[in-house]
Tab-separated table of C-alpha atoms in Angstrom:
chain	number	residue	atom	x	y	z
A	11	UNK	CA	0.000	0.000	0.000
A	12	UNK	CA	1.101	3.536	-0.660
A	13	UNK	CA	2.614	5.302	2.310
A	14	UNK	CA	1.973	8.928	1.443
A	15	UNK	CA	2.381	11.706	3.909
A	16	UNK	CA	-1.148	12.980	4.482
A	17	UNK	CA	0.044	16.416	5.575
A	18	UNK	CA	1.939	16.798	2.374
A	19	UNK	CA	-1.116	15.825	0.372
A	20	UNK	CA	-3.155	18.482	2.143
A	21	UNK	CA	-0.476	21.100	1.559
A	22	UNK	CA	-0.277	20.123	-2.092
A	23	UNK	CA	-4.049	20.301	-2.325
A	24	UNK	CA	-4.016	23.802	-0.827
A	25	UNK	CA	-1.581	24.808	-3.533
A	26	UNK	CA	-3.823	23.166	-6.139
A	27	UNK	CA	-6.769	25.150	-4.732
A	28	UNK	CA	-4.828	28.308	-5.570
A	29	UNK	CA	-4.434	27.079	-9.137
A	30	UNK	CA	-0.898	25.669	-8.833
A	31	UNK	CA	-0.634	23.074	-11.592
A	32	UNK	CA	2.827	21.881	-10.451
A	33	UNK	CA	1.250	20.742	-7.198
A	34	UNK	CA	-1.347	18.852	-9.215
A	35	UNK	CA	1.454	17.129	-11.141
A	36	UNK	CA	3.041	16.087	-7.850
A	37	UNK	CA	-0.261	14.622	-6.703
A	38	UNK	CA	-0.573	12.750	-9.990
A	39	UNK	CA	2.905	11.289	-9.489
A	40	UNK	CA	1.974	10.134	-6.014
A	41	UNK	CA	-1.504	8.790	-6.640
A	42	UNK	CA	-1.506	7.508	-10.215
A	43	UNK	CA	-0.620	3.909	-9.288
A	44	UNK	CA	-3.036	3.474	-6.365
A	45	UNK	CA	-5.767	5.074	-8.452
A	46	UNK	CA	-5.075	2.808	-11.437
A	47	UNK	CA	-5.124	-0.212	-9.163
A	48	UNK	CA	-8.459	0.811	-7.604
A	49	UNK	CA	-10.077	1.742	-10.896
A	50	UNK	CA	-8.915	-1.405	-12.646
A	51	UNK	CA	-10.322	-3.631	-9.916
A	52	UNK	CA	-13.592	-1.740	-10.145
A	53	UNK	CA	-14.134	-1.642	-13.920
A	54	UNK	CA	-11.721	-4.421	-14.978
A	55	UNK	CA	-10.886	-2.842	-18.307
A	56	UNK	CA	-7.443	-1.385	-18.883
A	57	UNK	CA	-8.475	1.024	-21.641
A	58	UNK	CA	-11.252	2.492	-19.516
A	59	UNK	CA	-8.887	2.795	-16.544
A	60	UNK	CA	-6.701	5.292	-18.429
A	61	UNK	CA	-9.626	7.584	-19.104
A	62	UNK	CA	-11.102	7.251	-15.630
A	63	UNK	CA	-7.829	8.028	-13.879
A	64	UNK	CA	-7.299	11.114	-16.032
A	65	UNK	CA	-10.906	12.165	-15.439
A	66	UNK	CA	-10.457	11.723	-11.686
A	67	UNK	CA	-7.595	14.223	-11.612
A	68	UNK	CA	-9.530	16.623	-13.835
A	69	UNK	CA	-12.518	16.428	-11.486
A	70	UNK	CA	-10.239	16.839	-8.506
A	71	UNK	CA	-8.891	20.061	-10.009
A	72	UNK	CA	-12.394	21.246	-10.886
A	73	UNK	CA	-13.591	20.669	-7.321
A	74	UNK	CA	-10.454	22.065	-5.653
A	75	UNK	CA	-12.411	24.813	-3.879
A	76	UNK	CA	-14.547	22.219	-2.111
A	77	UNK	CA	-11.685	20.211	-0.603
A	78	UNK	CA	-11.962	19.896	3.174
A	79	UNK	CA	-8.435	19.731	4.669
A	80	UNK	CA	-9.784	18.181	7.883
A	81	UNK	CA	-10.533	14.998	5.941
A	82	UNK	CA	-8.033	12.577	4.462
A	83	UNK	CA	-7.013	13.399	0.918
A	84	UNK	CA	-7.085	9.715	-0.044
A	85	UNK	CA	-10.743	9.446	0.999
A	86	UNK	CA	-11.670	12.394	-1.164
A	87	UNK	CA	-9.674	11.148	-4.136
A	88	UNK	CA	-11.127	7.640	-3.999
A	89	UNK	CA	-14.609	9.097	-3.535
A	90	UNK	CA	-14.252	10.947	-6.835
A	91	UNK	CA	-12.802	7.868	-8.527
A	92	UNK	CA	-15.503	5.563	-7.152
A	93	UNK	CA	-18.258	7.876	-8.377
A	94	UNK	CA	-16.715	8.003	-11.826
A	95	UNK	CA	-16.428	4.197	-11.879
A	96	UNK	CA	-20.059	3.889	-10.821
A	97	UNK	CA	-21.172	6.271	-13.554
A	98	UNK	CA	-19.135	4.350	-16.094
A	99	UNK	CA	-20.732	1.042	-15.027
A	100	UNK	CA	-24.188	2.585	-15.270
A	101	UNK	CA	-23.404	3.889	-18.724
A	102	UNK	CA	-22.079	0.461	-19.700
A	103	UNK	CA	-25.273	-1.168	-18.439
A	104	UNK	CA	-27.456	1.238	-20.416
A	105	UNK	CA	-25.446	0.739	-23.619
A	106	UNK	CA	-24.979	-2.978	-23.208
A	107	UNK	CA	-26.668	-3.770	-26.493
A	108	UNK	CA	-24.542	-1.314	-28.421
A	109	UNK	CA	-21.214	-2.099	-26.787
A	110	UNK	CA	-19.382	-5.396	-27.266
A	111	UNK	CA	-19.502	-7.892	-24.419
A	112	UNK	CA	-16.877	-7.456	-21.706
A	113	UNK	CA	-13.664	-8.796	-23.042
A	114	UNK	CA	-11.615	-10.571	-20.420
A	115	UNK	CA	-8.776	-11.282	-22.786
A	116	UNK	CA	-6.942	-8.300	-21.343
A	117	UNK	CA	-7.055	-9.926	-17.931
A	118	UNK	CA	-3.724	-11.614	-17.817
A	119	UNK	CA	-4.886	-14.226	-15.385
A	120	UNK	CA	-1.595	-15.994	-14.958
A	121	UNK	CA	0.218	-12.773	-14.146
A	122	UNK	CA	-2.419	-11.544	-11.694
A	123	UNK	CA	-2.703	-14.694	-9.515
A	124	UNK	CA	-0.313	-15.274	-6.687
A	125	UNK	CA	-0.427	-19.028	-6.101
A	126	UNK	CA	1.879	-21.730	-4.832
A	127	UNK	CA	0.177	-24.457	-6.864
A	128	UNK	CA	2.535	-26.224	-9.230
A	129	UNK	CA	0.089	-28.935	-10.186
A	130	UNK	CA	-1.426	-27.998	-13.576
A	131	UNK	CA	-4.949	-29.085	-12.591
A	132	UNK	CA	-4.790	-27.139	-9.302
A	133	UNK	CA	-3.460	-24.167	-11.179
A	134	UNK	CA	-6.368	-24.416	-13.580
A	135	UNK	CA	-8.802	-24.493	-10.654
A	136	UNK	CA	-7.093	-21.538	-9.078
A	137	UNK	CA	-7.391	-19.625	-12.316
A	138	UNK	CA	-11.046	-20.507	-12.563
A	139	UNK	CA	-11.627	-19.390	-8.958
A	140	UNK	CA	-9.825	-16.220	-9.729
A	141	UNK	CA	-11.939	-15.583	-12.796
A	142	UNK	CA	-15.030	-16.164	-10.671
A	143	UNK	CA	-13.747	-13.711	-8.084
A	144	UNK	CA	-13.423	-11.029	-10.729
A	145	UNK	CA	-16.890	-11.724	-12.084
A	146	UNK	CA	-18.286	-11.674	-8.547
A	147	UNK	CA	-16.669	-8.322	-7.756
A	148	UNK	CA	-17.843	-6.943	-11.084
A	149	UNK	CA	-21.443	-7.859	-10.291
A	150	UNK	CA	-21.319	-6.518	-6.737
A	151	UNK	CA	-23.330	-3.420	-5.704
A	152	UNK	CA	-21.393	-0.137	-5.777
A	153	UNK	CA	-20.880	0.517	-2.057
A	154	UNK	CA	-19.942	-3.083	-1.256
A	155	UNK	CA	-17.491	-3.151	-4.137
A	156	UNK	CA	-15.932	0.179	-3.190
A	157	UNK	CA	-15.579	-0.776	0.483
A	158	UNK	CA	-14.088	-4.160	-0.422
A	159	UNK	CA	-11.509	-2.782	-2.844
A	160	UNK	CA	-10.517	0.112	-0.601
A	161	UNK	CA	-10.129	-2.149	2.415
A	162	UNK	CA	-8.365	-5.142	0.878
A	163	UNK	CA	-6.323	-3.486	-1.865
A	164	UNK	CA	-5.818	0.161	-0.887
A	165	UNK	CA	-5.396	-0.554	2.838
A	166	UNK	CA	-7.649	2.315	3.864
A	167	UNK	CA	-8.929	2.385	7.446
A	168	UNK	CA	-12.603	2.114	8.320
A	169	UNK	CA	-12.649	5.853	8.963
A	170	UNK	CA	-11.145	6.683	5.579
A	171	UNK	CA	-13.504	4.301	3.801
A	172	UNK	CA	-16.461	5.778	5.684
A	173	UNK	CA	-15.490	9.252	4.391
A	174	UNK	CA	-15.096	7.920	0.868
A	175	UNK	CA	-18.435	6.137	0.646
A	176	UNK	CA	-20.342	8.419	3.013
A	177	UNK	CA	-21.370	6.196	5.901
A	178	UNK	CA	-20.327	5.446	9.476
A	179	UNK	CA	-17.384	3.257	10.452
A	180	UNK	CA	-19.832	0.693	11.738
A	181	UNK	CA	-21.506	0.881	8.335
A	182	UNK	CA	-18.192	0.076	6.657
A	183	UNK	CA	-17.788	-3.003	8.850
A	184	UNK	CA	-21.262	-4.157	7.869
A	185	UNK	CA	-20.617	-3.531	4.212
A	186	UNK	CA	-17.397	-5.561	4.320
A	187	UNK	CA	-19.247	-8.428	5.998
A	188	UNK	CA	-21.971	-8.248	3.345
A	189	UNK	CA	-19.371	-8.132	0.570
A	190	UNK	CA	-17.708	-11.288	1.834
A	191	UNK	CA	-21.087	-12.980	2.215
A	192	UNK	CA	-21.896	-11.953	-1.353
A	193	UNK	CA	-18.671	-13.534	-2.594
A	194	UNK	CA	-19.323	-16.748	-0.616
A	195	UNK	CA	-22.795	-17.052	-2.056
A	196	UNK	CA	-21.530	-16.354	-5.543
A	197	UNK	CA	-18.869	-19.043	-5.254
A	198	UNK	CA	-21.322	-21.501	-3.756
A	199	UNK	CA	-23.696	-21.152	-6.697
A	200	UNK	CA	-20.890	-21.291	-9.235
A	201	UNK	CA	-19.281	-24.334	-7.564
A	202	UNK	CA	-22.513	-26.256	-7.946
A	203	UNK	CA	-22.466	-25.457	-11.635
A	204	UNK	CA	-18.868	-26.580	-11.812
A	205	UNK	CA	-19.694	-29.895	-10.131
A	206	UNK	CA	-22.431	-30.455	-12.667
A	207	UNK	CA	-19.936	-29.847	-15.430
A	208	UNK	CA	-17.550	-32.359	-13.846
A	209	UNK	CA	-20.285	-34.990	-13.649
A	210	UNK	CA	-20.887	-34.416	-17.350
A	211	UNK	CA	-17.133	-34.852	-17.873
A	212	UNK	CA	-16.563	-31.303	-19.125
A	213	UNK	CA	-14.297	-29.825	-16.463
A	214	UNK	CA	-12.278	-30.263	-13.302
A	215	UNK	CA	-13.962	-30.166	-9.882
A	216	UNK	CA	-12.861	-27.814	-7.158
A	217	UNK	CA	-10.643	-29.448	-4.595
A	218	UNK	CA	-12.692	-29.812	-1.404
B	29	UNK	CA	-13.547	-25.241	-3.713
B	30	UNK	CA	-12.881	-24.775	-0.034
B	31	UNK	CA	-15.430	-21.977	0.200
B	32	UNK	CA	-18.119	-24.634	0.294
B	33	UNK	CA	-17.204	-25.104	3.968
B	34	UNK	CA	-19.978	-23.987	6.286
B	35	UNK	CA	-18.031	-22.251	9.008
B	36	UNK	CA	-18.064	-18.488	8.459
B	37	UNK	CA	-14.552	-18.000	9.819
B	38	UNK	CA	-13.099	-20.530	7.430
B	39	UNK	CA	-15.036	-19.026	4.527
B	40	UNK	CA	-13.724	-15.621	5.434
B	41	UNK	CA	-10.160	-16.897	5.451
B	42	UNK	CA	-10.625	-18.533	2.057
B	43	UNK	CA	-12.239	-15.441	0.580
B	44	UNK	CA	-9.529	-13.231	1.974
B	45	UNK	CA	-6.822	-15.573	0.668
B	46	UNK	CA	-8.443	-15.466	-2.732
B	47	UNK	CA	-8.756	-11.701	-2.571
B	48	UNK	CA	-5.139	-11.284	-1.564
B	49	UNK	CA	-4.140	-13.404	-4.541
B	50	UNK	CA	-5.402	-10.794	-7.002
B	51	UNK	CA	-2.386	-8.665	-7.808
B	52	UNK	CA	-2.650	-5.966	-10.426
B	53	UNK	CA	0.269	-4.483	-12.268
B	54	UNK	CA	-0.342	-0.801	-12.907
B	55	UNK	CA	2.023	0.582	-15.504
B	56	UNK	CA	2.536	4.343	-15.335
B	57	UNK	CA	0.961	6.293	-18.178
B	58	UNK	CA	3.735	8.525	-19.537
B	59	UNK	CA	1.318	11.060	-20.980
B	60	UNK	CA	-1.169	11.195	-18.079
B	61	UNK	CA	-0.044	14.561	-16.726
B	62	UNK	CA	-0.057	16.135	-20.184
B	63	UNK	CA	-3.529	14.763	-20.882
B	64	UNK	CA	-4.890	16.027	-17.574
B	65	UNK	CA	-3.337	19.478	-17.932
B	66	UNK	CA	-4.509	19.791	-21.533
B	67	UNK	CA	-8.072	18.866	-20.592
B	68	UNK	CA	-8.043	21.311	-17.658
B	69	UNK	CA	-6.796	24.090	-19.921
B	70	UNK	CA	-9.513	23.267	-22.459
B	71	UNK	CA	-12.210	23.239	-19.771
B	72	UNK	CA	-11.042	26.571	-18.386
B	73	UNK	CA	-10.924	28.160	-21.837
B	74	UNK	CA	-14.414	26.887	-22.571
B	75	UNK	CA	-15.761	28.197	-19.283
B	76	UNK	CA	-14.173	31.596	-19.824
B	77	UNK	CA	-15.649	31.762	-23.315
B	78	UNK	CA	-19.121	30.718	-22.178
B	79	UNK	CA	-19.640	32.968	-19.189
B	80	UNK	CA	-16.629	35.140	-18.467
B	81	UNK	CA	-18.389	37.714	-16.350
B	82	UNK	CA	-20.357	35.292	-14.236
B	83	UNK	CA	-17.407	32.946	-13.672
B	84	UNK	CA	-15.029	35.744	-12.819
B	85	UNK	CA	-17.569	37.118	-10.376
B	86	UNK	CA	-17.950	33.692	-8.780
B	87	UNK	CA	-14.188	33.257	-8.636
B	88	UNK	CA	-13.805	36.715	-7.127
B	89	UNK	CA	-16.472	35.884	-4.567
B	90	UNK	CA	-14.902	32.578	-3.609
B	91	UNK	CA	-11.411	34.009	-3.215
B	92	UNK	CA	-11.882	35.066	0.407
B	93	UNK	CA	-13.479	38.376	-0.554
B	94	UNK	CA	-16.964	37.252	0.259
B	95	UNK	CA	-17.410	39.614	3.215
B	96	UNK	CA	-16.079	42.663	1.387
B	97	UNK	CA	-18.206	41.910	-1.674
B	98	UNK	CA	-21.313	41.338	0.437
B	99	UNK	CA	-20.742	44.655	2.223
B	100	UNK	CA	-20.121	46.434	-1.070
B	101	UNK	CA	-23.298	44.890	-2.457
B	102	UNK	CA	-25.297	46.011	0.560
B	103	UNK	CA	-23.899	49.547	0.374
B	104	UNK	CA	-24.726	49.670	-3.331
B	105	UNK	CA	-28.239	48.417	-2.653
B	106	UNK	CA	-28.819	50.974	0.117
B	107	UNK	CA	-27.461	53.756	-2.117
B	108	UNK	CA	-29.706	52.796	-5.018
B	109	UNK	CA	-32.748	52.541	-2.747
B	110	UNK	CA	-31.919	55.918	-1.142
B	111	UNK	CA	-31.493	57.608	-4.515
B	112	UNK	CA	-34.769	56.139	-5.670
B	113	UNK	CA	-36.550	57.222	-2.460
B	114	UNK	CA	-35.105	60.757	-2.659
B	115	UNK	CA	-36.095	61.034	-6.318
B	116	UNK	CA	-39.575	59.748	-5.528
B	117	UNK	CA	-39.959	62.209	-2.652
B	118	UNK	CA	-38.746	65.082	-4.844
B	119	UNK	CA	-41.267	64.180	-7.539
B	120	UNK	CA	-44.057	63.990	-4.978
B	121	UNK	CA	-43.105	67.342	-3.459
B	122	UNK	CA	-42.893	68.886	-6.887
B	123	UNK	CA	-46.357	67.652	-7.789
B	124	UNK	CA	-47.676	68.990	-4.514
B	125	UNK	CA	-46.051	72.420	-4.968
B	126	UNK	CA	-47.339	72.527	-8.511
B	127	UNK	CA	-50.898	71.821	-7.412
B	128	UNK	CA	-50.724	74.290	-4.544
B	129	UNK	CA	-49.320	77.008	-6.781
B	130	UNK	CA	-51.999	76.459	-9.377
B	131	UNK	CA	-54.705	76.758	-6.722
B	132	UNK	CA	-53.032	79.853	-5.333
B	133	UNK	CA	-53.288	81.735	-8.622
B	134	UNK	CA	-56.762	80.436	-9.479
B	135	UNK	CA	-59.348	81.337	-6.794
B	136	UNK	CA	-62.167	79.453	-8.593
B	137	UNK	CA	-60.246	76.199	-8.662
B	138	UNK	CA	-59.093	76.817	-5.095
B	139	UNK	CA	-62.624	77.254	-3.806
B	140	UNK	CA	-63.832	74.196	-5.746
B	141	UNK	CA	-60.979	72.090	-4.439
B	142	UNK	CA	-61.770	73.131	-0.876
B	143	UNK	CA	-65.432	72.362	-1.396
B	144	UNK	CA	-64.721	68.918	-2.911
B	145	UNK	CA	-62.150	67.839	-0.381
B	146	UNK	CA	-64.028	69.214	2.694
B	147	UNK	CA	-60.777	70.302	4.243
B	148	UNK	CA	-60.390	73.440	6.383
B	149	UNK	CA	-60.259	76.590	4.321
B	150	UNK	CA	-57.092	77.880	5.941
B	151	UNK	CA	-55.103	74.687	5.904
B	152	UNK	CA	-51.376	74.963	6.481
B	153	UNK	CA	-50.137	75.206	2.931
B	154	UNK	CA	-46.775	76.099	1.470
B	155	UNK	CA	-46.204	79.833	1.163
B	156	UNK	CA	-45.966	81.514	-2.241
B	157	UNK	CA	-42.252	82.168	-1.697
B	158	UNK	CA	-41.684	78.415	-1.012
B	159	UNK	CA	-43.480	77.534	-4.209
B	160	UNK	CA	-41.580	80.130	-6.168
B	161	UNK	CA	-38.337	78.762	-4.752
B	162	UNK	CA	-39.193	75.418	-6.260
B	163	UNK	CA	-40.151	77.124	-9.540
B	164	UNK	CA	-36.863	79.024	-9.558
B	165	UNK	CA	-34.954	75.732	-9.687
B	166	UNK	CA	-37.327	74.099	-12.104
B	167	UNK	CA	-37.521	76.916	-14.643
B	168	UNK	CA	-33.985	78.127	-14.041
B	169	UNK	CA	-34.983	81.678	-13.039
B	170	UNK	CA	-32.299	84.269	-12.565
B	171	UNK	CA	-32.060	86.193	-9.291
B	172	UNK	CA	-33.667	89.210	-10.912
B	173	UNK	CA	-36.485	87.176	-12.430
B	174	UNK	CA	-37.094	85.518	-9.091
B	175	UNK	CA	-37.257	88.882	-7.270
B	176	UNK	CA	-39.761	90.169	-9.807
B	177	UNK	CA	-41.846	87.001	-9.492
B	178	UNK	CA	-41.931	87.312	-5.689
B	179	UNK	CA	-43.013	90.956	-5.866
B	180	UNK	CA	-45.618	90.141	-8.474
B	181	UNK	CA	-47.153	87.319	-6.474
B	182	UNK	CA	-47.111	89.347	-3.272
B	183	UNK	CA	-48.993	92.129	-5.065
B	184	UNK	CA	-51.587	89.713	-6.373
B	185	UNK	CA	-51.909	87.595	-3.225
B	186	UNK	CA	-54.237	90.076	-1.446
B	187	UNK	CA	-56.572	90.137	-4.427
B	188	UNK	CA	-56.514	86.365	-4.776
B	189	UNK	CA	-57.218	85.869	-1.062
B	190	UNK	CA	-60.113	88.280	-1.243
B	191	UNK	CA	-61.605	86.579	-4.309
B	192	UNK	CA	-61.088	83.121	-2.862
B	193	UNK	CA	-62.830	84.138	0.407
B	194	UNK	CA	-65.681	85.730	-1.491
B	195	UNK	CA	-66.183	82.629	-3.639
B	196	UNK	CA	-66.153	80.383	-0.589
B	197	UNK	CA	-68.812	82.560	1.098
B	198	UNK	CA	-70.938	82.518	-2.060
B	199	UNK	CA	-70.609	78.747	-2.186
B	200	UNK	CA	-71.762	78.475	1.409
B	201	UNK	CA	-74.785	80.693	0.701
B	202	UNK	CA	-75.519	78.695	-2.430
B	203	UNK	CA	-75.538	75.496	-0.398
B	204	UNK	CA	-78.102	77.006	1.966
B	205	UNK	CA	-80.328	77.925	-0.991
B	206	UNK	CA	-79.945	74.484	-2.472
B	207	UNK	CA	-80.934	72.791	0.778
B	208	UNK	CA	-83.984	75.039	1.129
B	209	UNK	CA	-85.020	74.394	-2.465
B	210	UNK	CA	-84.720	70.633	-2.106
B	211	UNK	CA	-86.450	70.396	1.303
B	212	UNK	CA	-89.331	72.929	1.473
B	213	UNK	CA	-89.340	74.649	-1.934
B	214	UNK	CA	-89.681	77.916	-0.086
B	215	UNK	CA	-86.858	80.181	-1.255
B	216	UNK	CA	-86.472	83.798	-2.274
B	217	UNK	CA	-85.713	83.442	-5.973
B	218	UNK	CA	-84.806	87.100	-6.400
B	219	UNK	CA	-82.198	86.845	-3.691
B	220	UNK	CA	-80.985	83.541	-5.220
B	221	UNK	CA	-80.711	85.240	-8.624
B	222	UNK	CA	-78.699	88.035	-7.055
B	223	UNK	CA	-76.394	85.439	-5.484
B	224	UNK	CA	-75.822	83.745	-8.851
B	225	UNK	CA	-75.059	87.096	-10.437
B	226	UNK	CA	-72.655	87.872	-7.637
B	227	UNK	CA	-70.969	84.480	-8.142
B	228	UNK	CA	-70.632	85.024	-11.900
B	229	UNK	CA	-69.047	88.408	-11.289
B	230	UNK	CA	-66.638	86.970	-8.736
B	231	UNK	CA	-65.689	84.161	-11.105
B	232	UNK	CA	-65.178	86.552	-14.002
B	233	UNK	CA	-63.077	88.775	-11.766
B	234	UNK	CA	-61.037	85.744	-10.706
B	235	UNK	CA	-60.445	84.685	-14.295
B	236	UNK	CA	-59.424	88.207	-15.275
B	237	UNK	CA	-57.052	88.502	-12.338
B	238	UNK	CA	-55.459	85.088	-13.083
B	239	UNK	CA	-55.049	85.985	-16.760
B	240	UNK	CA	-53.536	89.311	-15.798
B	241	UNK	CA	-51.014	87.567	-13.538
B	242	UNK	CA	-50.083	84.977	-16.172
B	243	UNK	CA	-49.636	87.686	-18.779
B	244	UNK	CA	-47.242	89.572	-16.525
B	245	UNK	CA	-45.411	86.281	-15.746
B	246	UNK	CA	-44.978	85.726	-19.461
B	247	UNK	CA	-43.255	89.085	-19.761
B	248	UNK	CA	-40.789	88.064	-17.071
B	249	UNK	CA	-39.985	84.604	-18.518
B	250	UNK	CA	-37.843	83.819	-21.542
B	251	UNK	CA	-39.503	81.776	-24.350
B	252	UNK	CA	-37.870	78.550	-23.084
B	253	UNK	CA	-38.975	79.223	-19.530
B	254	UNK	CA	-42.452	80.091	-20.795
B	255	UNK	CA	-42.721	76.742	-22.621
B	256	UNK	CA	-41.565	74.893	-19.506
B	257	UNK	CA	-44.041	76.844	-17.400
B	258	UNK	CA	-46.985	75.871	-19.635
B	259	UNK	CA	-45.985	72.198	-19.990
B	260	UNK	CA	-45.386	71.924	-16.284
B	261	UNK	CA	-48.870	73.063	-15.368
B	262	UNK	CA	-50.567	71.253	-18.215
B	263	UNK	CA	-49.121	67.965	-16.999
B	264	UNK	CA	-49.482	68.422	-13.288
B	265	UNK	CA	-52.989	69.749	-13.176
B	266	UNK	CA	-54.427	67.272	-15.665
B	267	UNK	CA	-55.074	64.751	-12.893
B	268	UNK	CA	-57.577	67.055	-11.204
B	269	UNK	CA	-60.742	66.736	-13.230
B	270	UNK	CA	-62.741	69.339	-11.309
B	271	UNK	CA	-60.344	72.217	-11.696
B	272	UNK	CA	-59.513	74.143	-14.874
B	273	UNK	CA	-55.904	73.850	-16.042
B	274	UNK	CA	-53.434	76.624	-16.639
B	275	UNK	CA	-53.972	75.933	-20.309
B	276	UNK	CA	-57.475	77.328	-19.888
B	277	UNK	CA	-56.044	80.483	-18.366
B	278	UNK	CA	-53.348	80.506	-21.030
B	279	UNK	CA	-55.993	80.157	-23.730
B	280	UNK	CA	-57.687	83.247	-22.443
B	281	UNK	CA	-54.467	85.161	-21.887
């Protein structure tokens, strides 16, 4: 996880509020990677990520007068990014018929999984689980998805996540619990399907 | 898949292990900063082109000058309202002076106005000099013209007061005759005829005196002042339907 100095971010943001574009460039240098990582996990499309990250910084500059220095910069930044991701997903849903189906070919599964399995069949199962995980996160409701990604991948605290998604810290805890329950249920239903496929001799069962 | 286990704790561990396995490589976009800065510049240029005044005002307001701008706005508002109120008051006073002056130099209209409004005959009205002071500014009279106007009006004021009093008394007597005629039909018609004759004479005398005054005023005023004088009274007295206008006097003069 990024270990940025929050005070520095606030100071940079104050300079940005005065129209200092060099300060904005410094913030881009600091936050580009975390933002790409968050946005990619949310929308799972590398081409879209480029546009959304750029748009996030543009929105950040546009809303520089509304920045509250008492709150964490990261919360504010991820709030903007999450809203943009949500809007993109809505747009994608509305234009589903016009747009091509989600192409997962860009998801370099092998490079994204961290696994110790050397057995080819186990590796295949792991890849399938991983693919399911991505599909499950993709289909998750906005607040659950945002809380999950911010907590597990951006290492934000409950307080920071609560500021980003606009709820209490207790609410964040609940949302994380619901997100995990959602994933469990998703895997349970998909595992049944996988077992059926195995019985039909089409695939490999999950190792119990 | 191990997630099929029923225990929540175990499921959580499996889910978290799976989640932690998802690593994303995020290559840096070399042109990101340029793209962002270019888009910001474009947005700003567009905004400036669309509504430069409004945006600059908003920007000015947001740049910690809110209090000063609010105060300036309030001062401006108060000033505008004051100017409007002063102008309104001046116009009202002018109309009032105009009406009073007209009545002052026309005993018939004066008596009729008193009769119609039922106000005391010697109400506290502006003096002739006050009214002439207003006229001095309005018509742009010189000091000499003003002195002549004051003398002229002072000379005529005794005559006008006398005529006005006489007309009021005749009106009172006329009212008595009217009441008698309507209630018991028992009136002295010869005396009533004499009263009407007396009223006609007083009215004719009033008209002559007013015309005489206006004619002398015309000799004092320049042609421009004369035109202003006529237009002023034509406009101001037109609202009073019961009283003749200065144009009537002017027509006779």
